[in-house]
């Protein structure tokens, strides 16, 4: 039977924890390294609902993209959001492995999954090897309105914020999560549209003035595409395990139209 520490070591070998950004926190962040594992739950975020789901299905381990512990902790208390999760997981003997920025730029990681979901072919890193954004071409150019609809469907997003440059879409750039600062790189590379999330007001203004279309697909929707990747990563090393994708990890924000 496989142990938490063995699964963590395998994931580290596939997408090295050391490639994370300096501010980040990845790897085995909570739990018992020697705990034997039969069932794993994969999710974008470790929420109270995801922890309950893991307990209900008997998962000994949660593998997530976003880290359970991100900021330094001075206490672990039940009246604190993070502390409550840690204590609940400890009571249920559930461990947590998190793969965050080390998975963002990795080959086959977040941004490769996103650009593939958008239907783009022959994609490559925008900015060279190790860069997070991706760029590529659609098989057939389409009107922006059509691309907007296909993007919403591909990401299963509750809604999209966007700037329409008025031109058709052929060259597509993307960056899952907060990628608004890559707008100029996308423009210089000849992108007709840039798909990302967490776009600030000034970035929408800049896109309008530059004449490049910009789509904010939401942080959850532009990164949740990587959860099946996490599932397959674990299964590739441990095919005997029951590895499931969370059914309760969903986009937290709603839209009033």
Tab-separated table of C-alpha atoms in Angstrom:
chain	number	residue	atom	x	y	z
A	1	UNK	CA	0.000	0.000	0.000
A	2	UNK	CA	1.252	3.517	-0.832
A	3	UNK	CA	2.085	6.141	1.763
A	4	UNK	CA	1.439	9.892	1.727
A	5	UNK	CA	5.192	10.528	1.673
A	6	UNK	CA	5.637	8.270	-1.364
A	7	UNK	CA	2.909	10.069	-3.297
A	8	UNK	CA	4.454	13.421	-2.373
A	9	UNK	CA	7.898	12.246	-3.516
A	10	UNK	CA	6.436	11.060	-6.839
A	11	UNK	CA	4.679	14.373	-7.475
A	12	UNK	CA	7.863	16.239	-6.548
A	13	UNK	CA	9.781	14.183	-9.106
A	14	UNK	CA	7.215	14.917	-11.842
A	15	UNK	CA	6.703	18.641	-11.144
A	16	UNK	CA	9.519	19.670	-8.781
A	17	UNK	CA	8.445	21.617	-5.732
A	18	UNK	CA	11.665	23.635	-6.032
A	19	UNK	CA	10.376	25.286	-9.227
A	20	UNK	CA	7.699	27.160	-7.278
A	21	UNK	CA	7.825	30.932	-7.024
A	22	UNK	CA	9.560	32.323	-3.940
A	23	UNK	CA	6.364	33.493	-2.237
A	24	UNK	CA	4.597	30.167	-2.661
A	25	UNK	CA	3.986	27.145	-0.446
A	26	UNK	CA	3.758	23.711	-2.047
A	27	UNK	CA	4.253	20.052	-1.237
A	28	UNK	CA	3.020	18.039	1.721
A	29	UNK	CA	1.522	20.815	3.845
A	30	UNK	CA	-0.550	18.868	6.359
A	31	UNK	CA	-0.960	15.346	7.598
A	32	UNK	CA	0.911	12.200	8.474
A	33	UNK	CA	3.691	11.270	6.002
A	34	UNK	CA	3.539	7.564	6.876
A	35	UNK	CA	-0.248	7.343	6.518
A	36	UNK	CA	-1.236	4.605	4.070
A	37	UNK	CA	-3.439	5.748	1.194
A	38	UNK	CA	-6.128	3.943	-0.760
A	39	UNK	CA	-8.220	6.878	-1.972
A	40	UNK	CA	-7.266	10.402	-3.113
A	41	UNK	CA	-9.487	13.409	-3.783
A	42	UNK	CA	-8.290	16.080	-6.249
A	43	UNK	CA	-9.590	19.660	-6.147
A	44	UNK	CA	-8.603	23.195	-7.061
A	45	UNK	CA	-9.154	24.464	-3.507
A	46	UNK	CA	-9.282	22.817	-0.103
A	47	UNK	CA	-12.552	24.191	1.222
A	48	UNK	CA	-14.690	23.042	4.138
A	49	UNK	CA	-16.949	21.317	1.592
A	50	UNK	CA	-14.030	19.502	-0.038
A	51	UNK	CA	-12.770	18.301	3.347
A	52	UNK	CA	-16.240	16.960	4.190
A	53	UNK	CA	-16.375	15.246	0.804
A	54	UNK	CA	-12.979	13.633	1.416
A	55	UNK	CA	-14.149	12.357	4.802
A	56	UNK	CA	-17.416	11.032	3.351
A	57	UNK	CA	-15.717	9.034	0.593
A	58	UNK	CA	-12.924	7.834	2.871
A	59	UNK	CA	-10.065	9.672	1.160
A	60	UNK	CA	-6.877	9.747	3.189
A	61	UNK	CA	-5.327	12.447	0.996
A	62	UNK	CA	-6.393	15.612	-0.815
A	63	UNK	CA	-4.231	16.822	-3.707
A	64	UNK	CA	-5.012	20.434	-4.605
A	65	UNK	CA	-3.677	23.227	-6.767
A	66	UNK	CA	-4.114	26.072	-4.291
A	67	UNK	CA	-2.215	25.630	-1.022
A	68	UNK	CA	-4.026	24.884	2.222
A	69	UNK	CA	-1.487	27.057	4.044
A	70	UNK	CA	-0.307	30.108	2.126
A	71	UNK	CA	0.521	32.815	4.665
A	72	UNK	CA	2.648	32.211	7.746
A	73	UNK	CA	0.612	30.984	10.724
A	74	UNK	CA	1.135	32.157	14.289
A	75	UNK	CA	-1.656	29.989	15.674
A	76	UNK	CA	-3.960	27.138	14.656
A	77	UNK	CA	-7.443	27.787	16.042
A	78	UNK	CA	-10.921	26.542	15.276
A	79	UNK	CA	-12.223	30.120	14.973
A	80	UNK	CA	-9.818	30.861	12.088
A	81	UNK	CA	-10.602	29.801	8.502
A	82	UNK	CA	-7.291	28.040	7.866
A	83	UNK	CA	-6.925	26.765	11.418
A	84	UNK	CA	-10.376	25.207	11.307
A	85	UNK	CA	-9.503	23.296	8.142
A	86	UNK	CA	-6.208	22.052	9.561
A	87	UNK	CA	-7.878	20.867	12.776
A	88	UNK	CA	-10.736	19.190	10.903
A	89	UNK	CA	-8.311	17.383	8.604
A	90	UNK	CA	-6.209	16.301	11.587
A	91	UNK	CA	-9.286	14.842	13.311
A	92	UNK	CA	-10.187	12.948	10.133
A	93	UNK	CA	-6.534	11.975	9.526
A	94	UNK	CA	-6.617	13.522	6.050
A	95	UNK	CA	-3.373	14.819	4.531
A	96	UNK	CA	-2.882	17.610	1.989
A	97	UNK	CA	-0.428	17.896	-0.895
A	98	UNK	CA	-0.545	21.142	-2.868
A	99	UNK	CA	0.884	21.845	-6.329
A	100	UNK	CA	0.636	25.580	-7.027
A	101	UNK	CA	3.075	27.745	-8.991
A	102	UNK	CA	5.307	24.751	-9.728
A	103	UNK	CA	2.359	23.468	-11.793
A	104	UNK	CA	1.522	26.796	-13.456
A	105	UNK	CA	4.459	26.930	-15.864
A	106	UNK	CA	5.151	23.198	-16.039
A	107	UNK	CA	4.807	21.338	-19.305
A	108	UNK	CA	1.355	19.783	-19.218
A	109	UNK	CA	0.374	21.976	-16.269
A	110	UNK	CA	-2.188	24.712	-15.724
A	111	UNK	CA	-1.520	26.808	-18.800
A	112	UNK	CA	-1.100	23.918	-21.200
A	113	UNK	CA	-4.424	22.567	-19.935
A	114	UNK	CA	-6.027	25.994	-20.372
A	115	UNK	CA	-4.756	26.632	-23.903
A	116	UNK	CA	-5.888	23.130	-24.925
A	117	UNK	CA	-9.347	23.742	-23.450
A	118	UNK	CA	-9.603	26.883	-25.577
A	119	UNK	CA	-9.118	24.776	-28.711
A	120	UNK	CA	-5.732	26.243	-29.599
A	121	UNK	CA	-3.187	24.244	-31.596
A	122	UNK	CA	0.631	24.259	-31.670
A	123	UNK	CA	0.831	26.207	-28.415
A	124	UNK	CA	4.114	27.167	-26.789
A	125	UNK	CA	5.261	29.280	-23.809
A	126	UNK	CA	4.931	33.003	-24.399
A	127	UNK	CA	8.287	34.322	-23.224
A	128	UNK	CA	10.332	31.160	-23.655
A	129	UNK	CA	10.794	27.958	-21.690
A	130	UNK	CA	9.644	28.283	-18.084
A	131	UNK	CA	7.236	31.132	-18.825
A	132	UNK	CA	3.657	30.845	-17.604
A	133	UNK	CA	1.565	32.279	-20.481
A	134	UNK	CA	0.857	30.236	-23.601
A	135	UNK	CA	0.232	31.292	-27.203
A	136	UNK	CA	-1.033	29.450	-30.262
A	137	UNK	CA	-3.486	29.536	-33.154
A	138	UNK	CA	-7.044	28.370	-33.602
A	139	UNK	CA	-7.561	25.788	-36.378
A	140	UNK	CA	-9.924	28.264	-38.035
A	141	UNK	CA	-10.284	31.974	-37.295
A	142	UNK	CA	-13.604	32.972	-35.748
A	143	UNK	CA	-15.509	36.085	-34.803
A	144	UNK	CA	-14.879	37.295	-31.269
A	145	UNK	CA	-18.492	36.672	-30.233
A	146	UNK	CA	-18.147	33.031	-31.277
A	147	UNK	CA	-14.844	32.685	-29.416
A	148	UNK	CA	-16.459	34.256	-26.345
A	149	UNK	CA	-19.237	31.666	-26.369
A	150	UNK	CA	-16.846	28.769	-26.904
A	151	UNK	CA	-14.589	30.021	-24.090
A	152	UNK	CA	-17.470	30.241	-21.622
A	153	UNK	CA	-18.527	26.711	-22.514
A	154	UNK	CA	-14.986	25.297	-22.442
A	155	UNK	CA	-14.293	26.773	-19.011
A	156	UNK	CA	-17.779	26.045	-17.665
A	157	UNK	CA	-17.685	29.628	-16.379
A	158	UNK	CA	-20.607	31.376	-14.698
A	159	UNK	CA	-19.786	34.497	-16.701
A	160	UNK	CA	-17.021	36.367	-18.511
A	161	UNK	CA	-15.766	39.945	-18.392
A	162	UNK	CA	-14.239	41.141	-21.630
A	163	UNK	CA	-13.031	43.836	-23.984
A	164	UNK	CA	-13.846	43.321	-27.672
A	165	UNK	CA	-11.284	44.822	-30.043
A	166	UNK	CA	-13.651	44.331	-32.966
A	167	UNK	CA	-11.415	41.986	-34.920
A	168	UNK	CA	-11.669	38.255	-35.527
A	169	UNK	CA	-9.682	35.780	-33.442
A	170	UNK	CA	-6.885	33.593	-34.753
A	171	UNK	CA	-3.906	33.973	-32.402
A	172	UNK	CA	-4.781	33.279	-28.764
A	173	UNK	CA	-2.752	33.893	-25.628
A	174	UNK	CA	-3.649	32.779	-22.129
A	175	UNK	CA	-2.524	32.652	-18.529
A	176	UNK	CA	-4.567	30.851	-15.898
A	177	UNK	CA	-5.244	32.816	-12.742
A	178	UNK	CA	-3.937	36.358	-12.266
A	179	UNK	CA	-2.241	37.113	-15.585
A	180	UNK	CA	-3.237	40.665	-16.431
A	181	UNK	CA	0.363	41.845	-16.230
A	182	UNK	CA	1.204	39.721	-19.291
A	183	UNK	CA	-1.095	41.770	-21.533
A	184	UNK	CA	1.757	43.687	-23.186
A	185	UNK	CA	3.646	40.463	-23.922
A	186	UNK	CA	0.535	39.066	-25.569
A	187	UNK	CA	0.142	42.245	-27.611
A	188	UNK	CA	3.764	42.204	-28.779
A	189	UNK	CA	3.464	38.525	-29.727
A	190	UNK	CA	0.553	39.314	-32.029
A	191	UNK	CA	-2.307	37.856	-29.994
A	192	UNK	CA	-5.800	38.780	-31.117
A	193	UNK	CA	-7.141	37.900	-27.674
A	194	UNK	CA	-5.681	37.213	-24.240
A	195	UNK	CA	-7.561	34.990	-21.789
A	196	UNK	CA	-6.759	35.236	-18.093
A	197	UNK	CA	-8.389	36.132	-14.748
A	198	UNK	CA	-8.446	38.658	-11.900
A	199	UNK	CA	-8.146	41.483	-14.436
A	200	UNK	CA	-7.937	44.957	-12.896
A	201	UNK	CA	-9.628	48.089	-14.229
A	202	UNK	CA	-6.433	49.534	-15.695
A	203	UNK	CA	-5.803	46.343	-17.686
A	204	UNK	CA	-9.240	46.540	-19.299
A	205	UNK	CA	-8.567	50.169	-20.183
A	206	UNK	CA	-5.168	49.266	-21.627
A	207	UNK	CA	-6.625	46.446	-23.729
A	208	UNK	CA	-9.240	48.778	-25.167
A	209	UNK	CA	-6.620	51.377	-26.057
A	210	UNK	CA	-4.143	48.818	-27.421
A	211	UNK	CA	-6.838	47.264	-29.609
A	212	UNK	CA	-6.479	43.732	-28.256
A	213	UNK	CA	-9.411	41.658	-27.031
A	214	UNK	CA	-9.214	40.602	-23.390
A	215	UNK	CA	-11.258	37.981	-21.553
A	216	UNK	CA	-11.410	37.515	-17.790
A	217	UNK	CA	-12.658	33.961	-17.355
A	218	UNK	CA	-12.410	33.958	-13.570
A	219	UNK	CA	-9.657	32.534	-11.390
A	220	UNK	CA	-11.494	29.300	-10.665
A	221	UNK	CA	-12.541	28.601	-14.238
A	222	UNK	CA	-9.150	29.322	-15.833
A	223	UNK	CA	-7.359	27.034	-13.367
A	224	UNK	CA	-9.881	24.295	-12.611
A	225	UNK	CA	-8.902	22.740	-15.962
A	226	UNK	CA	-5.774	21.441	-14.210
A	227	UNK	CA	-7.611	19.222	-11.706
A	228	UNK	CA	-7.867	16.279	-14.156
A	229	UNK	CA	-4.117	16.733	-14.695
A	230	UNK	CA	-3.554	16.271	-10.954
A	231	UNK	CA	-5.695	13.149	-11.049
A	232	UNK	CA	-3.692	11.674	-13.930
A	233	UNK	CA	-0.374	12.600	-12.291
A	234	UNK	CA	-1.266	10.586	-9.203
A	235	UNK	CA	-2.657	7.671	-11.227
A	236	UNK	CA	0.438	7.514	-13.419
A	237	UNK	CA	2.567	6.777	-10.377
A	238	UNK	CA	-0.012	4.829	-8.391
A	239	UNK	CA	-2.512	3.161	-10.744
A	240	UNK	CA	-3.837	0.972	-7.934
A	241	UNK	CA	-5.275	3.979	-6.067
A	242	UNK	CA	-8.848	5.246	-6.271
A	243	UNK	CA	-8.271	8.847	-7.383
A	244	UNK	CA	-11.347	11.040	-7.731
A	245	UNK	CA	-12.135	14.601	-8.767
A	246	UNK	CA	-14.120	16.654	-6.278
A	247	UNK	CA	-17.801	17.116	-7.053
A	248	UNK	CA	-18.216	20.034	-4.639
A	249	UNK	CA	-15.297	22.259	-5.663
A	250	UNK	CA	-17.071	24.993	-7.620
A	251	UNK	CA	-16.682	28.602	-8.717
A	252	UNK	CA	-17.404	30.608	-5.533
A	253	UNK	CA	-18.601	33.870	-7.084
A	254	UNK	CA	-21.980	34.358	-8.713
A	255	UNK	CA	-23.155	36.880	-11.309
A	256	UNK	CA	-26.263	39.047	-11.233
A	257	UNK	CA	-27.170	39.975	-14.799
